[in-house]
Structures are given as C-alpha cells and as structure tokens.
XYZ file of C-alpha atoms in Angstrom:
281
model
C -80.102 -44.144 -50.329
C -83.338 -43.392 -51.826
C -84.143 -46.106 -52.892
C -84.136 -47.854 -49.566
C -87.135 -45.294 -48.829
C -90.974 -46.978 -48.117
C -94.459 -46.432 -47.423
C -95.624 -47.087 -43.625
C -99.188 -45.344 -44.300
C -101.819 -44.969 -46.904
C -101.918 -40.394 -47.675
C -103.401 -38.782 -45.065
C -104.150 -35.145 -44.448
C -104.498 -34.106 -40.485
C -105.739 -31.069 -39.914
C -104.421 -29.616 -36.485
C -105.616 -27.252 -33.504
C -102.441 -25.476 -32.944
C -103.231 -23.207 -30.291
C -103.915 -27.296 -27.897
C -101.947 -29.085 -29.938
C -104.802 -31.482 -31.138
C -105.673 -33.680 -34.042
C -109.059 -32.263 -35.942
C -109.141 -34.673 -38.111
C -107.520 -37.355 -40.461
C -108.454 -37.253 -44.049
C -106.981 -41.111 -45.631
C -106.729 -40.645 -48.900
C -109.551 -42.718 -50.880
C -108.361 -45.593 -53.554
C -110.433 -43.465 -56.231
C -108.172 -40.707 -56.020
C -105.627 -42.546 -55.930
C -102.783 -44.425 -58.577
C -100.031 -46.573 -58.771
C -97.893 -44.031 -59.454
C -98.785 -41.515 -57.207
C -96.335 -39.511 -55.987
C -97.852 -36.394 -53.330
C -95.520 -32.792 -53.515
C -97.915 -30.167 -52.695
C -100.822 -28.920 -50.784
C -102.373 -25.218 -50.946
C -105.038 -25.074 -48.585
C -107.733 -21.971 -49.381
C -109.979 -20.988 -46.559
C -113.665 -19.693 -47.978
C -115.070 -16.408 -45.180
C -114.163 -16.642 -41.340
C -113.402 -19.260 -39.623
C -111.853 -23.185 -40.893
C -114.597 -24.763 -41.630
C -114.992 -24.423 -45.325
C -112.018 -24.936 -46.438
C -110.151 -26.564 -49.393
C -106.848 -28.565 -49.938
C -105.641 -28.332 -53.177
C -102.823 -32.024 -53.857
C -100.214 -31.928 -56.565
C -99.933 -35.696 -57.976
C -96.583 -35.566 -58.826
C -95.621 -39.094 -59.939
C -99.664 -39.725 -62.009
C -100.875 -35.531 -63.555
C -103.065 -34.189 -61.448
C -105.052 -32.757 -58.360
C -106.078 -34.405 -56.440
C -108.846 -31.782 -54.251
C -110.379 -32.133 -50.196
C -114.014 -30.190 -48.988
C -113.503 -29.989 -44.842
C -116.830 -28.934 -45.564
C -118.091 -31.967 -46.802
C -114.708 -34.801 -45.687
C -114.596 -36.167 -49.309
C -112.165 -35.322 -52.304
C -112.232 -35.738 -56.240
C -109.282 -35.534 -59.038
C -108.909 -33.736 -61.761
C -106.883 -34.525 -64.743
C -105.624 -33.015 -67.813
C -102.844 -32.454 -70.434
C -101.927 -29.679 -68.608
C -100.885 -31.819 -65.779
C -98.019 -34.317 -67.502
C -94.208 -33.941 -68.375
C -93.131 -31.808 -71.779
C -90.378 -34.555 -72.821
C -88.784 -31.661 -73.963
C -87.942 -30.300 -70.600
C -86.720 -33.772 -68.905
C -83.083 -33.092 -69.566
C -81.531 -31.633 -66.374
C -77.244 -31.275 -66.106
C -77.093 -30.556 -61.651
C -73.397 -30.036 -59.897
C -72.603 -32.079 -63.079
C -74.339 -35.389 -63.186
C -77.093 -35.476 -66.102
C -80.098 -36.537 -64.700
C -83.554 -36.923 -66.907
C -86.942 -36.699 -65.199
C -91.149 -37.548 -66.446
C -91.552 -35.290 -63.147
C -96.084 -33.559 -63.775
C -97.645 -31.397 -61.707
C -95.967 -31.333 -58.741
C -96.287 -26.856 -57.037
C -99.573 -24.561 -56.861
C -99.115 -21.586 -55.438
C -102.627 -18.795 -54.727
C -103.136 -16.160 -55.295
C -105.473 -13.064 -54.222
C -109.706 -13.401 -54.492
C -110.244 -11.645 -57.579
C -114.056 -10.091 -57.633
C -115.538 -12.859 -58.520
C -114.411 -14.168 -55.377
C -112.826 -16.968 -56.050
C -108.725 -17.072 -57.408
C -107.053 -18.295 -59.170
C -104.643 -21.886 -58.618
C -101.097 -21.103 -60.996
C -99.481 -24.797 -61.352
C -97.196 -25.879 -63.367
C -94.904 -29.658 -63.565
C -91.636 -30.109 -62.226
C -89.834 -30.950 -66.215
C -91.665 -28.211 -67.545
C -90.915 -24.227 -69.018
C -94.680 -23.291 -69.014
C -96.696 -21.528 -65.889
C -100.069 -22.666 -65.458
C -103.121 -21.495 -64.210
C -107.690 -22.211 -63.336
C -110.365 -21.183 -61.338
C -110.575 -22.342 -58.133
C -113.531 -22.223 -59.362
C -113.750 -25.052 -60.792
C -111.602 -26.890 -58.964
C -114.181 -26.546 -56.052
C -117.369 -28.145 -58.696
C -116.823 -31.974 -57.940
C -118.478 -32.284 -61.206
C -117.702 -30.275 -63.590
C -117.473 -31.424 -66.946
C -114.787 -33.207 -68.369
C -115.109 -30.057 -71.103
C -115.039 -27.409 -68.255
C -111.549 -28.780 -66.726
C -109.727 -29.275 -70.691
C -111.384 -25.026 -70.771
C -110.315 -24.269 -67.886
C -106.637 -24.290 -67.644
C -104.928 -21.603 -68.583
C -100.882 -21.026 -70.505
C -100.178 -18.215 -68.707
C -96.402 -18.170 -70.529
C -93.197 -20.379 -70.525
C -90.476 -19.596 -68.501
C -87.620 -20.775 -71.497
C -84.949 -22.692 -71.885
C -84.244 -24.472 -68.542
C -85.766 -22.878 -66.271
C -87.594 -26.145 -64.374
C -88.543 -25.740 -61.360
C -90.047 -27.894 -58.285
C -91.601 -25.775 -56.216
C -93.605 -22.111 -55.899
C -95.301 -20.198 -53.485
C -97.294 -16.613 -54.405
C -96.624 -13.760 -51.595
C -100.671 -11.255 -51.425
C -98.474 -8.225 -50.500
C -96.413 -7.992 -53.321
C -98.719 -10.509 -55.976
C -95.336 -12.089 -56.488
C -95.316 -15.512 -58.109
C -92.163 -16.927 -57.045
C -90.484 -20.065 -58.969
C -87.330 -22.297 -58.289
C -85.023 -22.622 -61.400
C -83.052 -25.661 -60.541
C -81.292 -26.497 -63.626
C -79.697 -22.666 -63.117
C -78.654 -23.107 -59.167
C -81.782 -19.755 -58.170
C -85.036 -18.781 -57.987
C -86.830 -16.628 -60.066
C -90.285 -14.171 -59.416
C -93.121 -13.729 -62.085
C -95.613 -9.704 -60.969
C -98.868 -11.520 -61.780
C -100.140 -7.899 -62.536
C -97.822 -7.673 -66.246
C -97.051 -10.236 -68.528
C -95.458 -13.694 -68.592
C -92.153 -13.035 -69.955
C -88.666 -13.009 -69.703
C -88.367 -9.292 -69.196
C -90.490 -9.748 -65.840
C -89.903 -13.430 -64.707
C -86.477 -12.947 -64.207
C -83.632 -15.573 -61.814
C -84.112 -13.200 -58.236
C -80.725 -14.874 -56.717
C -77.844 -17.889 -59.031
C -75.510 -19.738 -56.792
C -73.430 -22.917 -57.646
C -72.508 -23.988 -53.422
C -75.162 -21.851 -52.068
C -78.022 -22.571 -54.225
C -78.051 -26.284 -56.256
C -80.795 -28.027 -56.470
C -82.987 -25.170 -54.935
C -85.950 -27.724 -53.910
C -88.277 -25.585 -52.302
C -89.329 -21.963 -51.660
C -92.018 -20.560 -49.577
C -93.294 -17.440 -48.893
C -94.377 -16.151 -45.011
C -97.294 -13.846 -42.818
C -93.581 -11.808 -42.432
C -93.263 -10.685 -45.411
C -90.169 -13.064 -46.044
C -88.951 -15.953 -48.577
C -87.828 -18.965 -47.184
C -85.163 -21.779 -49.612
C -84.704 -24.859 -48.962
C -81.194 -26.207 -50.885
C -80.859 -29.415 -50.172
C -79.270 -31.013 -53.625
C -81.163 -33.451 -54.900
C -79.241 -34.751 -57.850
C -76.396 -36.050 -55.938
C -78.697 -37.222 -52.783
C -80.881 -39.216 -56.104
C -77.627 -41.107 -57.738
C -75.518 -41.324 -54.693
C -72.556 -38.806 -55.429
C -73.582 -36.699 -52.506
C -69.598 -35.508 -49.962
C -71.457 -35.721 -46.647
C -67.956 -33.652 -45.802
C -69.648 -31.157 -47.305
C -72.606 -28.501 -46.627
C -75.518 -30.464 -48.810
C -78.784 -28.560 -46.777
C -79.343 -25.020 -46.999
C -81.916 -23.390 -45.598
C -81.708 -19.367 -46.369
C -84.166 -16.465 -46.442
C -84.176 -12.513 -46.926
C -87.788 -10.393 -47.058
C -89.349 -9.973 -49.552
C -88.708 -6.486 -50.378
C -85.509 -6.363 -50.319
C -86.103 -9.798 -52.881
C -87.613 -8.025 -55.506
C -86.235 -5.177 -55.249
C -84.889 -2.958 -58.550
C -86.958 -5.994 -60.576
C -89.453 -5.589 -62.284
C -90.934 -7.736 -59.902
C -91.664 -4.806 -57.738
C -94.871 -3.067 -57.520
C -93.243 0.220 -59.179
C -94.655 1.675 -61.864
C -91.216 3.464 -63.548
C -89.870 -0.014 -63.092
C -92.614 -1.234 -65.857
C -92.075 1.372 -67.690
C -88.351 0.961 -67.784
C -88.572 -2.292 -69.051
C -91.555 -2.052 -70.915
C -89.407 0.765 -73.152
C -85.971 -1.736 -73.384
C -88.791 -4.251 -74.652
C -89.344 -2.246 -77.158
C -85.690 -1.496 -78.687
C-alpha cells in the first residue's frame, strides 16, 4: 500500500492559464529549499493587487518542519524555519478507527486571513502533531532577507485547541472571518472566528461522526460560500486495515452559513455575549 509509493519527478510549482488551458510557468524547487525528509502537504497563494503578476505561494513542508516561499515576480524560492513548525512530542499519539499510532508530523497546513490595515495578511498555520495554532505576517514571509531574530519573534502562538485536537488541514473563509480545521482524533472538524479569543468556548467541534468523518484529512472553502471536507480513513490505509467492501472515501459539503449557525463562530454579537456570559459563570 503506502510503502509502495515512489517519487517520479522533482517537486515543482506549475502555473496554469485556465482560460486557454496552458502552462504559464513551471518552477522546479531548488535543492537549497529541500531536505531529504521534505514532504509538501499544503500550498496557499497570496495575490498582491490586481492580476496575478505579483503573487507568492506559501508551501508547508511537513516532513522537515519549514515553509517554502515562492515569488512569481522573481521566480525564486526560499525556506523559512521556526521551532513552532516542529511537532509536539506530547501530541504525537493518535487513535483513529481503532488504530493506535504515533506521528511526528511538522507544519502541515496554512490559511490566509483578510488583508490587514498595513496591506499584509496573517498566515495561520499548525503542525499536524500539535494542538496549538500559530500565525505570522506575510510581511515577514515575503522578505527573503529577513533576519533570523525577526523570524523567531514573528511567529505568534494564537492559542491551544486542547487535548487530542490534532489537525491535518485548515482553511479560511474571508466572508465570515472564520478559520476551519480538521479534528483527526475526534472524527470531525472545528471552527474559530478570528475576531474572538482562541479558547475552548470559541473553537467548537462543529460536526463529528465516527463513520462519515473517520479521519477527516482535508478541508476547503470555495468561492461560493461552501465548506468541503474529505474523509479517507487514512490510518486504516497506512496500516493495512482497510476493508474495501466498505465506503472508505467521502467528500462532504455544506453551506458555511448553515455550518456555523448557532455556534460561537457565527458573526452574531448576541451569540458572542451569550458564550462570554457562560464563561463568567
């Protein structure tokens, strides 16, 4: 199964022109941003201004605990490392689908916020084997020559999701200002409105189901206000326990407005006050 995978070409970024189905650019990642253990799991595109001429890609390297930044304008890439990109040994224990395993996966997913007053965005990110959420400004990411001390100080701890809350993926809805994230060990996914504190009361599990959502591996927001979740029972696949007579792969979708309705992620001041009062009690 998973042990039979082979790499057939070097990692590369490919830019397509969708209107005429042509390749605009193909950039092979250079050796200086790669490591022997590199595993690229997520890519976020940051377009500056109108058009696509000035754009950046932020790529999470889960295998070697780094973010690779690519500049389309300069057609070059560089590597950013930080201790927060590493896994947390205390969050490496999983039990999903009745299978116990230990993972030491580093930073695996990232999502961009709305533009801030200074014109830059926050990149929200987290390692898979961690329960913490982090962020850093794209102002720092775009600076190829950023000083090491600026990198160290520039990655902030947003908060902690709590025990057994490892997340493989996240995505951001610009309309509602809500970050969605998978909850692998809980067979579900959660949400957080970034205008509120990153604490248990405001980071609820929105949906969980041990059958439909066993190993929620990816989560995406589209441009039409829908949330998409992929569950694939990856633990069974990796450890040769998958029953192919069952449904193992599912793609689930729902309107975001319905998903967060009545939760502290909803942009509703009355909900915010209600949950705040609950905390005081």
